[in-house]
Coordinates of C-alpha atoms in Angstrom, one line a residue:
Chain A
M1 CA -25.7 39.6 -39.0
V2 CA -26.8 38.1 -35.7
L3 CA -27.4 41.7 -34.5
F4 CA -29.3 42.4 -37.7
A5 CA -31.6 39.4 -37.1
L6 CA -32.1 40.4 -33.5
Y7 CA -33.1 43.9 -34.4
A8 CA -35.5 42.6 -37.0
L9 CA -37.0 39.8 -34.9
A10 CA -37.0 41.2 -31.3
P11 CA -40.0 43.5 -31.8
L12 CA -41.9 40.6 -33.3
A13 CA -41.0 38.4 -30.3
W14 CA -42.2 41.2 -28.1
L15 CA -45.5 41.2 -29.9
V16 CA -45.9 37.4 -29.5
I17 CA -44.9 37.5 -25.9
N18 CA -47.2 40.4 -25.0
A19 CA -50.1 38.9 -27.0
S20 CA -50.0 36.1 -24.4
K21 CA -50.4 38.4 -21.4
T22 CA -53.4 39.8 -19.7
Q23 CA -53.7 43.6 -19.8
Q24 CA -52.7 43.8 -16.2
S25 CA -49.6 41.7 -16.4
M26 CA -48.5 43.7 -19.5
F27 CA -48.1 46.7 -17.2
D28 CA -46.2 45.1 -14.4
S29 CA -43.9 42.6 -16.0
F30 CA -40.7 42.8 -18.1
G31 CA -41.6 43.3 -21.8
L32 CA -39.4 40.6 -23.3
W33 CA -40.4 37.7 -21.2
F34 CA -43.6 35.8 -20.4
A35 CA -45.4 36.6 -17.2
G36 CA -48.5 35.7 -15.3
R37 CA -51.2 33.5 -16.8
F38 CA -50.7 32.4 -20.4
A39 CA -53.6 34.3 -21.8
L40 CA -53.0 34.1 -25.6
L41 CA -56.1 31.9 -26.4
D42 CA -58.2 34.1 -24.1
N43 CA -57.0 37.2 -25.8
L44 CA -57.6 35.8 -29.3
H45 CA -61.1 34.6 -28.3
Q46 CA -61.8 38.2 -27.0
V47 CA -60.4 39.7 -30.2
L48 CA -62.7 37.6 -32.3
T49 CA -65.8 38.3 -30.2
Y50 CA -65.3 41.9 -28.9
D51 CA -67.9 44.4 -30.0
G52 CA -70.1 41.7 -31.7
G53 CA -67.2 40.2 -33.6
I54 CA -66.3 43.3 -35.5
Y55 CA -62.7 42.1 -35.9
V56 CA -63.9 39.2 -38.1
R57 CA -65.8 41.7 -40.2
W58 CA -62.6 43.8 -40.6
L59 CA -60.6 40.7 -41.5
A60 CA -63.2 39.8 -44.2
N61 CA -63.1 43.3 -45.5
T62 CA -59.3 43.2 -45.7
I63 CA -59.4 39.9 -47.6
L64 CA -62.0 41.4 -50.0
Y65 CA -59.9 44.5 -50.7
V66 CA -56.8 42.3 -51.2
V67 CA -58.4 39.8 -53.5
V68 CA -60.2 42.3 -55.7
G69 CA -57.7 45.2 -55.4
A70 CA -54.4 43.4 -55.4
G71 CA -55.7 40.7 -57.8
G72 CA -57.0 43.3 -60.2
A73 CA -53.8 45.3 -60.0
T74 CA -51.8 42.2 -60.8
V75 CA -53.9 41.4 -63.8
L76 CA -53.8 44.9 -65.2
A77 CA -50.1 45.3 -64.6
T78 CA -49.3 41.9 -66.2
L79 CA -51.4 42.6 -69.3
A80 CA -50.0 46.1 -69.8
G81 CA -46.4 45.2 -69.0
Y82 CA -46.5 42.3 -71.5
G83 CA -48.2 44.5 -74.1
L84 CA -45.6 47.3 -73.7
A85 CA -42.7 44.8 -73.8
K86 CA -43.8 42.7 -76.8
Y87 CA -45.7 45.0 -79.1
D88 CA -45.2 48.2 -81.0
F89 CA -48.1 50.6 -81.3
P90 CA -48.5 54.3 -81.7
G91 CA -48.0 56.3 -78.5
K92 CA -46.2 53.5 -76.8
R93 CA -43.3 55.6 -75.6
A94 CA -45.6 58.3 -74.3
V95 CA -47.6 55.7 -72.3
F96 CA -44.4 54.3 -70.9
A97 CA -43.0 57.6 -69.9
T98 CA -46.2 58.7 -68.2
V99 CA -46.5 55.5 -66.2
L100 CA -42.9 55.6 -65.1
G101 CA -43.3 59.2 -64.1
A102 CA -46.3 58.2 -62.0
I103 CA -44.1 56.0 -59.8
A104 CA -42.5 59.2 -58.5
I105 CA -45.9 60.8 -57.6
P106 CA -46.4 60.1 -53.9
G107 CA -49.6 58.1 -53.4
T108 CA -50.5 60.2 -50.4
A109 CA -50.2 63.4 -52.4
L110 CA -52.9 62.0 -54.6
A111 CA -55.1 60.8 -51.8
V112 CA -56.7 64.2 -51.1
P113 CA -57.6 65.0 -54.7
T114 CA -58.8 61.4 -55.2
F115 CA -61.0 61.7 -52.1
L116 CA -62.5 65.0 -53.4
M117 CA -63.2 63.5 -56.8
F118 CA -64.7 60.3 -55.4
S119 CA -66.9 62.3 -53.0
Q120 CA -68.3 64.2 -56.0
L121 CA -69.0 60.9 -57.6
H122 CA -70.6 59.6 -54.4
L123 CA -68.1 56.8 -54.2
T124 CA -66.6 57.6 -50.8
N125 CA -67.6 55.3 -47.9
T126 CA -68.1 52.4 -50.3
I127 CA -65.8 49.5 -50.9
W128 CA -65.0 50.9 -54.4
A129 CA -63.2 53.9 -52.8
V130 CA -60.6 51.5 -51.5
I131 CA -60.6 49.0 -54.3
V132 CA -60.4 51.2 -57.4
P133 CA -57.3 53.2 -56.4
S134 CA -55.6 49.9 -55.5
L135 CA -56.1 48.6 -59.0
V136 CA -53.2 50.6 -60.4
S137 CA -49.6 49.7 -59.7
P138 CA -47.1 51.5 -62.0
F139 CA -44.3 49.8 -60.2
G140 CA -45.9 46.4 -60.9
L141 CA -46.2 47.3 -64.6
Y142 CA -42.5 48.2 -64.6
L143 CA -41.5 44.9 -63.0
V144 CA -43.6 42.9 -65.5
W145 CA -42.1 44.9 -68.4
V146 CA -38.5 44.3 -67.3
Y147 CA -39.3 40.6 -66.7
A148 CA -41.0 40.2 -70.0
L149 CA -38.1 41.7 -72.0
D150 CA -35.8 39.0 -70.6
A151 CA -38.0 36.0 -70.0
V152 CA -40.3 35.9 -73.0
P153 CA -38.3 35.5 -76.3
T154 CA -40.0 37.2 -79.2
E155 CA -39.1 34.2 -81.4
I156 CA -41.3 31.9 -79.4
L157 CA -44.2 34.3 -79.8
E158 CA -43.6 34.5 -83.6
A159 CA -43.5 30.7 -83.8
A160 CA -46.9 30.6 -82.1
R161 CA -48.3 33.1 -84.5
I162 CA -47.1 31.1 -87.5
D163 CA -49.0 28.1 -86.0
G164 CA -52.1 30.2 -86.1
S165 CA -52.4 31.1 -82.4
G166 CA -54.3 34.3 -81.7
E167 CA -52.6 37.1 -79.7
L168 CA -54.6 36.5 -76.5
R169 CA -54.1 32.7 -76.7
T170 CA -50.4 33.2 -77.3
F171 CA -50.3 35.3 -74.2
L172 CA -52.3 32.9 -72.1
T173 CA -50.5 29.7 -73.1
I174 CA -46.9 30.9 -73.6
G175 CA -46.4 34.4 -72.3
L176 CA -48.1 33.9 -68.9
R177 CA -46.2 30.7 -68.2
L178 CA -42.8 32.3 -68.8
L179 CA -43.8 35.4 -66.8
T180 CA -44.9 33.5 -63.7
P181 CA -42.1 34.5 -61.3
G182 CA -42.5 38.2 -62.3
V183 CA -46.3 37.9 -61.8
V184 CA -46.0 36.3 -58.4
T185 CA -43.6 39.1 -57.3
V186 CA -46.0 41.8 -58.5
A187 CA -48.9 40.0 -56.8
L188 CA -47.1 39.6 -53.5
F189 CA -46.1 43.2 -53.3
A190 CA -49.6 44.3 -54.3
V191 CA -51.0 42.0 -51.6
V192 CA -48.7 43.6 -49.0
A193 CA -49.6 47.1 -50.1
T194 CA -53.3 46.5 -49.9
W195 CA -53.2 44.4 -46.7
N196 CA -51.2 47.2 -45.1
N197 CA -53.0 50.1 -46.6
Y198 CA -53.9 52.7 -44.0
F199 CA -54.0 56.2 -45.5
L200 CA -56.5 55.6 -48.3
P201 CA -59.2 53.8 -46.2
L202 CA -58.6 56.3 -43.4
I203 CA -59.8 59.1 -45.6
M204 CA -62.3 57.3 -47.7
L205 CA -64.3 55.4 -45.1
N206 CA -66.5 56.4 -42.1
D207 CA -68.5 53.3 -41.6
P208 CA -66.7 50.9 -39.2
N209 CA -68.4 48.0 -41.1
L210 CA -66.2 48.8 -44.1
F211 CA -62.9 49.2 -42.3
P212 CA -59.9 47.0 -43.0
L213 CA -57.9 45.7 -40.1
T214 CA -55.4 48.5 -40.1
I215 CA -58.0 51.2 -39.4
G216 CA -59.9 49.0 -37.1
L217 CA -56.9 48.3 -34.9
Q218 CA -56.0 52.0 -34.7
Q219 CA -59.6 52.7 -33.7
W220 CA -59.2 50.2 -30.8
N221 CA -56.0 51.8 -29.9
L222 CA -57.8 55.2 -29.7
R223 CA -60.1 53.8 -27.1
A224 CA -57.4 54.2 -24.5
T225 CA -57.5 58.0 -24.8
G226 CA -60.2 60.6 -24.5
V227 CA -63.1 61.1 -22.1
N228 CA -64.5 57.6 -21.9
A229 CA -61.2 55.8 -22.1
T230 CA -61.4 52.1 -21.9
P231 CA -58.0 50.7 -22.9
I232 CA -58.1 47.4 -24.6
Y233 CA -54.3 47.1 -25.2
N234 CA -54.4 43.3 -24.9
L235 CA -56.8 43.2 -27.8
V236 CA -54.8 45.7 -29.9
I237 CA -51.7 43.6 -29.5
S238 CA -53.3 40.2 -30.0
G239 CA -55.3 41.6 -32.9
S240 CA -52.1 43.0 -34.4
L241 CA -50.4 39.6 -34.2
L242 CA -53.3 38.0 -35.9
A243 CA -53.2 40.6 -38.7
I244 CA -49.6 39.8 -39.5
V245 CA -49.8 36.0 -39.7
P246 CA -51.4 35.7 -43.1
V247 CA -49.0 38.0 -44.9
V248 CA -45.9 36.5 -43.3
A249 CA -47.2 33.0 -44.2
I250 CA -47.8 34.0 -47.9
F251 CA -44.3 35.4 -48.1
L252 CA -42.6 32.4 -46.6
A253 CA -44.6 30.0 -48.8
L254 CA -43.8 31.7 -52.0
Q255 CA -40.3 33.0 -51.4
R256 CA -38.8 30.9 -54.2
Y257 CA -40.8 32.7 -56.8
W258 CA -40.8 36.3 -55.7
Q259 CA -37.1 36.4 -55.0
S260 CA -36.2 35.5 -58.6
G261 CA -38.9 37.9 -59.9
L262 CA -37.4 40.7 -57.9
A263 CA -33.9 40.0 -59.2
A264 CA -34.9 41.1 -62.7
G265 CA -36.5 44.4 -61.6
S266 CA -33.5 45.5 -59.5
V267 CA -30.9 45.3 -62.2
K268 CA -32.4 47.3 -65.1
A269 CA -33.9 50.7 -65.1
Chain B
M1 CA -57.7 31.7 -94.9
G2 CA -54.3 33.0 -95.8
P3 CA -51.1 32.1 -93.8
A4 CA -50.9 33.7 -90.4
T5 CA -47.6 35.4 -91.2
S6 CA -49.5 37.7 -93.5
L7 CA -51.4 39.1 -90.6
P8 CA -51.2 42.9 -91.2
R9 CA -48.8 44.6 -88.9
R10 CA -51.5 47.1 -88.1
R11 CA -53.7 44.5 -86.5
R12 CA -50.9 43.1 -84.5
S13 CA -50.0 46.6 -83.1
L14 CA -53.6 47.1 -82.2
A15 CA -53.5 43.8 -80.3
G16 CA -50.7 45.3 -78.3
L17 CA -52.8 48.3 -77.5
W18 CA -55.6 46.1 -76.2
F19 CA -53.3 44.6 -73.6
V20 CA -52.5 48.1 -72.3
V21 CA -56.0 49.7 -72.5
P22 CA -57.5 48.3 -69.2
F23 CA -54.5 49.5 -67.2
L24 CA -54.6 52.9 -68.9
A25 CA -58.3 53.4 -68.2
V26 CA -58.0 52.9 -64.5
F27 CA -54.7 54.8 -64.5
L28 CA -56.4 57.8 -66.0
F29 CA -59.3 57.6 -63.5
V30 CA -57.2 57.3 -60.3
L31 CA -54.0 59.1 -61.2
V32 CA -54.3 61.6 -64.1
V33 CA -57.8 62.9 -63.4
P34 CA -57.1 63.5 -59.6
V35 CA -53.9 65.4 -60.5
L36 CA -55.7 67.6 -63.0
Y37 CA -58.6 68.1 -60.5
S38 CA -56.2 69.2 -57.8
L39 CA -54.5 71.6 -60.2
Y40 CA -57.9 73.0 -60.9
L41 CA -58.8 73.2 -57.2
S42 CA -55.6 74.9 -56.3
V43 CA -56.5 78.1 -58.0
F44 CA -59.8 78.4 -56.1
Q45 CA -60.7 79.2 -52.5
D46 CA -63.6 78.0 -50.5
K47 CA -65.2 80.5 -48.2
L48 CA -68.0 79.8 -45.8
I49 CA -69.8 82.8 -47.2
G50 CA -69.8 83.2 -51.0
G51 CA -68.7 79.7 -51.9
R52 CA -65.9 78.9 -54.3
S53 CA -64.1 81.8 -56.0
F54 CA -61.2 82.0 -58.4
V55 CA -58.0 83.3 -56.7
G56 CA -55.3 82.6 -59.2
L57 CA -52.0 81.7 -57.5
A58 CA -53.0 83.1 -54.1
N59 CA -53.0 79.6 -52.5
Y60 CA -49.4 79.1 -53.7
S61 CA -48.1 82.4 -52.3
Q62 CA -49.9 81.7 -49.1
L63 CA -48.3 78.3 -48.9
F64 CA -44.8 79.6 -49.5
S65 CA -45.2 82.0 -46.6
D66 CA -46.8 79.5 -44.3
P67 CA -44.5 78.7 -41.4
K68 CA -46.4 75.4 -40.7
F69 CA -45.6 74.2 -44.2
W70 CA -41.9 75.0 -43.9
D71 CA -41.8 73.5 -40.5
G72 CA -43.0 70.2 -41.8
L73 CA -40.9 70.3 -45.0
G74 CA -37.8 71.0 -43.0
R75 CA -38.5 68.1 -40.7
V76 CA -39.0 65.6 -43.5
A77 CA -35.9 67.0 -45.2
L78 CA -33.8 66.4 -42.0
F79 CA -35.4 63.0 -41.7
L80 CA -34.5 62.2 -45.3
A81 CA -30.9 63.4 -44.9
V82 CA -30.3 61.2 -41.9
Q83 CA -32.6 58.2 -42.0
V84 CA -32.2 57.2 -45.7
P85 CA -28.4 56.9 -45.7
V86 CA -28.5 55.0 -42.4
M87 CA -31.1 52.6 -43.7
L88 CA -29.6 52.1 -47.1
G89 CA -26.1 51.7 -45.6
L90 CA -27.4 49.0 -43.2
A91 CA -29.2 47.3 -46.1
L92 CA -26.0 47.3 -48.2
V93 CA -23.9 45.8 -45.4
A94 CA -26.5 43.1 -44.8
A95 CA -26.8 42.3 -48.6
L96 CA -23.0 42.1 -49.0
A97 CA -22.7 39.9 -45.9
I98 CA -25.5 37.5 -47.1
D99 CA -24.0 37.4 -50.6
S100 CA -20.4 36.8 -49.4
G101 CA -20.9 33.1 -49.1
R102 CA -19.2 33.0 -45.8
L103 CA -22.3 33.3 -43.7
H104 CA -23.8 30.2 -42.2
G105 CA -27.6 30.1 -42.4
A106 CA -27.8 33.0 -45.0
P107 CA -31.4 32.1 -46.0
F108 CA -32.5 32.4 -42.4
F109 CA -30.9 35.8 -42.0
R110 CA -32.2 37.0 -45.3
M111 CA -35.7 36.1 -44.4
S112 CA -35.6 37.4 -40.8
V113 CA -34.3 40.8 -41.9
F114 CA -37.0 41.0 -44.5
L115 CA -39.9 39.9 -42.3
P116 CA -40.7 43.4 -40.8
Y117 CA -41.6 44.6 -44.3
A118 CA -44.6 42.2 -44.3
V119 CA -45.8 43.7 -41.0
P120 CA -48.5 46.3 -41.7
G121 CA -47.2 49.8 -41.0
V122 CA -50.0 50.4 -38.5
V123 CA -49.1 47.3 -36.5
A124 CA -45.4 48.2 -36.6
V125 CA -46.1 51.7 -35.2
L126 CA -48.5 50.4 -32.5
M127 CA -45.9 47.9 -31.5
W128 CA -43.0 50.3 -31.3
G129 CA -45.2 52.9 -29.7
F130 CA -45.9 50.5 -26.9
M131 CA -42.3 49.5 -26.6
Y132 CA -41.2 53.2 -26.5
G133 CA -43.7 53.9 -23.7
D134 CA -42.7 54.0 -20.1
Q135 CA -45.8 52.2 -18.9
F136 CA -45.3 48.7 -20.2
G137 CA -42.7 49.4 -22.8
L138 CA -39.1 48.2 -23.0
A139 CA -38.0 51.8 -22.6
G140 CA -39.8 51.8 -19.2
N141 CA -38.3 48.5 -18.3
I142 CA -34.8 49.7 -19.0
N143 CA -35.3 53.0 -17.2
K144 CA -36.5 51.1 -14.1
L145 CA -33.5 48.9 -14.4
V146 CA -30.9 51.7 -14.4
G147 CA -33.0 53.8 -12.0
H148 CA -33.4 57.0 -14.1
E149 CA -34.8 58.3 -17.3
L150 CA -32.2 57.0 -19.7
L151 CA -34.4 56.3 -22.7
T152 CA -37.2 58.7 -23.6
P153 CA -38.0 58.0 -27.2
L154 CA -41.3 59.8 -27.0
S155 CA -39.9 63.1 -25.8
P156 CA -39.7 66.1 -28.2
Q157 CA -35.8 65.7 -28.6
W158 CA -35.9 62.1 -29.5
I159 CA -39.2 61.6 -31.4
L160 CA -37.7 62.1 -34.9
V161 CA -35.1 59.5 -34.1
A162 CA -37.8 57.2 -32.7
I163 CA -39.7 57.5 -35.9
G164 CA -36.6 57.0 -38.0
N165 CA -36.0 53.8 -36.1
I166 CA -39.5 52.5 -36.9
V167 CA -39.1 53.3 -40.6
T168 CA -35.6 51.8 -40.7
W169 CA -37.0 48.6 -39.0
E170 CA -39.8 48.4 -41.5
F171 CA -37.8 48.9 -44.7
V172 CA -34.2 47.8 -44.2
G173 CA -35.0 44.3 -45.2
Y174 CA -36.9 45.3 -48.3
N175 CA -33.9 47.4 -49.5
M176 CA -31.5 44.6 -48.5
L177 CA -33.5 42.3 -50.8
I178 CA -33.3 44.7 -53.7
F179 CA -29.5 44.9 -53.3
Y180 CA -29.2 41.1 -52.8
S181 CA -31.2 40.4 -55.9
A182 CA -28.9 42.7 -57.9
L183 CA -25.8 41.0 -56.5
R184 CA -27.2 37.6 -57.5
S185 CA -27.3 38.6 -61.1
V186 CA -23.6 39.3 -61.4
P187 CA -22.3 36.7 -63.8
S188 CA -20.1 34.2 -61.9
D189 CA -17.3 34.4 -64.6
L190 CA -16.5 37.9 -63.4
Y191 CA -15.7 36.5 -59.9
E192 CA -13.6 33.8 -61.5
A193 CA -11.7 36.3 -63.6
A194 CA -11.1 38.4 -60.4
A195 CA -9.8 35.3 -58.5
I196 CA -7.4 34.6 -61.4
D197 CA -6.2 38.2 -61.2
G198 CA -5.6 37.7 -57.5
A199 CA -8.2 40.2 -56.3
G200 CA -9.0 40.0 -52.6
A201 CA -12.4 40.1 -51.0
W202 CA -12.5 43.9 -50.5
R203 CA -11.2 44.4 -54.0
V204 CA -14.1 42.3 -55.4
V205 CA -16.6 44.3 -53.3
F206 CA -15.3 47.6 -54.6
S207 CA -14.5 46.7 -58.2
I208 CA -17.3 44.3 -59.0
K209 CA -20.1 44.3 -56.5
L210 CA -20.6 48.0 -55.8
P211 CA -20.6 48.9 -59.5
A212 CA -23.1 46.1 -60.2
L213 CA -25.3 47.6 -57.5
R214 CA -25.3 51.1 -58.8
Q215 CA -28.7 50.9 -60.5
A216 CA -30.3 49.1 -57.6
I217 CA -29.0 51.8 -55.2
V218 CA -30.5 54.6 -57.4
I219 CA -33.9 52.8 -57.4
A220 CA -33.8 52.2 -53.7
T221 CA -32.8 55.8 -53.0
I222 CA -35.6 57.2 -55.1
F223 CA -38.2 55.0 -53.4
S224 CA -36.8 56.1 -50.0
I225 CA -37.0 59.7 -50.9
I226 CA -40.6 59.3 -52.0
G227 CA -41.3 57.5 -48.7
S228 CA -39.7 60.2 -46.6
F229 CA -41.7 63.0 -48.2
Q230 CA -44.8 61.0 -47.7
L231 CA -44.2 60.4 -44.0
F232 CA -47.6 60.1 -42.4
N233 CA -48.6 56.7 -40.8
E234 CA -45.8 56.7 -38.2
P235 CA -46.2 60.2 -36.8
N236 CA -50.0 60.2 -37.2
I237 CA -50.4 57.0 -35.1
L238 CA -47.8 58.0 -32.5
R239 CA -49.7 61.2 -32.1
T240 CA -52.5 59.3 -30.3
L241 CA -49.9 58.6 -27.6
I242 CA -48.3 62.0 -27.4
P243 CA -50.5 64.7 -29.0
S244 CA -48.5 67.4 -27.4
V245 CA -45.2 66.3 -29.0
I246 CA -46.5 65.7 -32.5
A247 CA -48.3 68.7 -34.0
T248 CA -51.0 68.4 -36.7
Y249 CA -48.5 69.8 -39.2
F250 CA -45.6 67.6 -38.1
T251 CA -45.1 66.5 -41.7
P252 CA -46.5 68.1 -44.9
N253 CA -48.6 65.1 -45.5
M254 CA -50.2 65.3 -42.0
Y255 CA -50.7 69.0 -42.6
A256 CA -52.6 68.3 -45.9
Y257 CA -54.7 65.6 -44.2
N258 CA -55.6 67.8 -41.3
L259 CA -56.3 70.8 -43.6
S260 CA -58.8 68.8 -45.5
F261 CA -60.4 66.6 -42.9
A262 CA -60.4 68.8 -39.9
G263 CA -60.3 72.2 -41.5
Q264 CA -62.3 71.7 -44.7
Q265 CA -59.7 73.7 -46.5
Y266 CA -59.7 71.5 -49.6
A267 CA -58.3 73.9 -52.1
Y268 CA -55.3 74.8 -49.8
A269 CA -54.7 71.1 -49.2
A270 CA -54.7 70.4 -52.9
T271 CA -52.1 73.2 -53.4
L272 CA -49.9 71.5 -50.8
A273 CA -50.3 68.1 -52.4
I274 CA -49.2 69.6 -55.8
V275 CA -46.2 71.4 -54.4
M276 CA -45.1 68.2 -52.5
G277 CA -45.6 66.1 -55.7
V278 CA -43.4 68.5 -57.7
V279 CA -40.7 68.7 -55.0
T280 CA -40.6 64.9 -54.8
A281 CA -40.6 64.4 -58.5
V282 CA -37.8 66.9 -59.0
I283 CA -35.5 65.4 -56.3
A284 CA -36.2 61.9 -57.6
Y285 CA -35.4 63.0 -61.1
V286 CA -32.1 64.6 -60.0
V287 CA -31.1 61.4 -58.2
Q288 CA -31.9 59.4 -61.2
L289 CA -29.9 61.7 -63.5
R290 CA -26.9 61.8 -61.2
G291 CA -27.0 58.0 -60.8
S292 CA -27.0 57.3 -64.5
R293 CA -24.4 60.0 -65.2
E294 CA -22.0 58.4 -62.8
A295 CA -22.7 55.0 -64.4
N296 CA -21.6 56.4 -67.8
R297 CA -18.4 57.8 -66.6

């Protein structure tokens, strides 16, 4: 297990170490140890100010896409998963089969057709081109469904109904509370998926002012090649480090919740 | 007002529908309609002169005799056959070790193996790409140390292994966690019964733990298959370092991307997307079927 942990952590250590180097000492020092001037703060300052502070803009875009996209995906998946688990209505089986089938459709296979459709609707190169496709998480729906079957006893819902509580109120006051670990799990994985999204914004967006961090960093990386090459590797590396920190922090802070939520989803199918 | 129990069943079932409708609306818009639209596109051809014309299945027959398509498909199939078993095997070993109760600091190991999953794929590839490089990478450091070209992860022979390593690094922890969660849900009286029967540690692994993991393994395998067929980020970003080693049709997905955004061949790209979707769905379905059949035996 020590080997496992080393394998997982060494590259991250490399990232931290090299984020503290100047571009020059990156080239002429050993990769897994500090060297030269400790330039981390310098690098971070440059990351935030380079090109008129475009990195900050990318960070804000990423946060917007995550809050609206992943947040919306969580709300939709929670409502639908709960509805499918706890109600009977005509066409329910068909809905369920279609959504589960959709898990097997590669998102990237859809990207090209979605791009074509969105460009017909003049939605490409807008924030909606990134947000709207992120709103649907078939796997999230599946997780909530599994979780709701186990964690929300139908008898409690019946009792609430007898007390005169409406369906929506029953959901908000009872269902949602019992579903919390499942919802946190869905939210976290939606956040990671949106924060890390690369392919979709890559094809949907041209305007650097709309880029999320992932596309922005790759654009910086591309500066090292081509005719007017001006490598800014130190910024790519420090900017990458900065892009990881929030996601890792969220995971560490909420691990109690999402691990129990994941347990339900991994057993049944 | 009558008692709430007399609420007509119909109204209650409609309430259920209202919970599902918002999801379904977006689902139709971003999943069903694009699929139908690409089916429609795939039977047309765009020409510079003459515009769009109906060509029937011509795009499909062109695709099936397109060496670039087969090249990419063969590469991801090879990748799938090697990388997925390695990754899932490692994840299984790690999950069993962490669950065994004999490991000190298990929560620390669980979290550290999982952490790479939270790293954006782009960042992971940039990072590994730098480390692979001989300029300021670890590979370069090691080569300098031993005095000759020992490690050349970015060369044509090794590039697929190099990509496999990145993908394994990114997802081994995620799969480990799926397995670990499944192991946690084994009722503890099963272990007690095994102990009373005098079962050893290996016996417990093979008779209790692995059977309990079957469904989780099927799920993880299906997700990994989908991931392999979608392979795009890693080779596409590495391509900026080594354009001569990674072609524009290195994987089917890169081919589709380059067809549409560099070549404007949207109809052909849509055809490729459909074929890849069908291939993935069929293989995922077969795995699912085999997984559940073995479970019923």
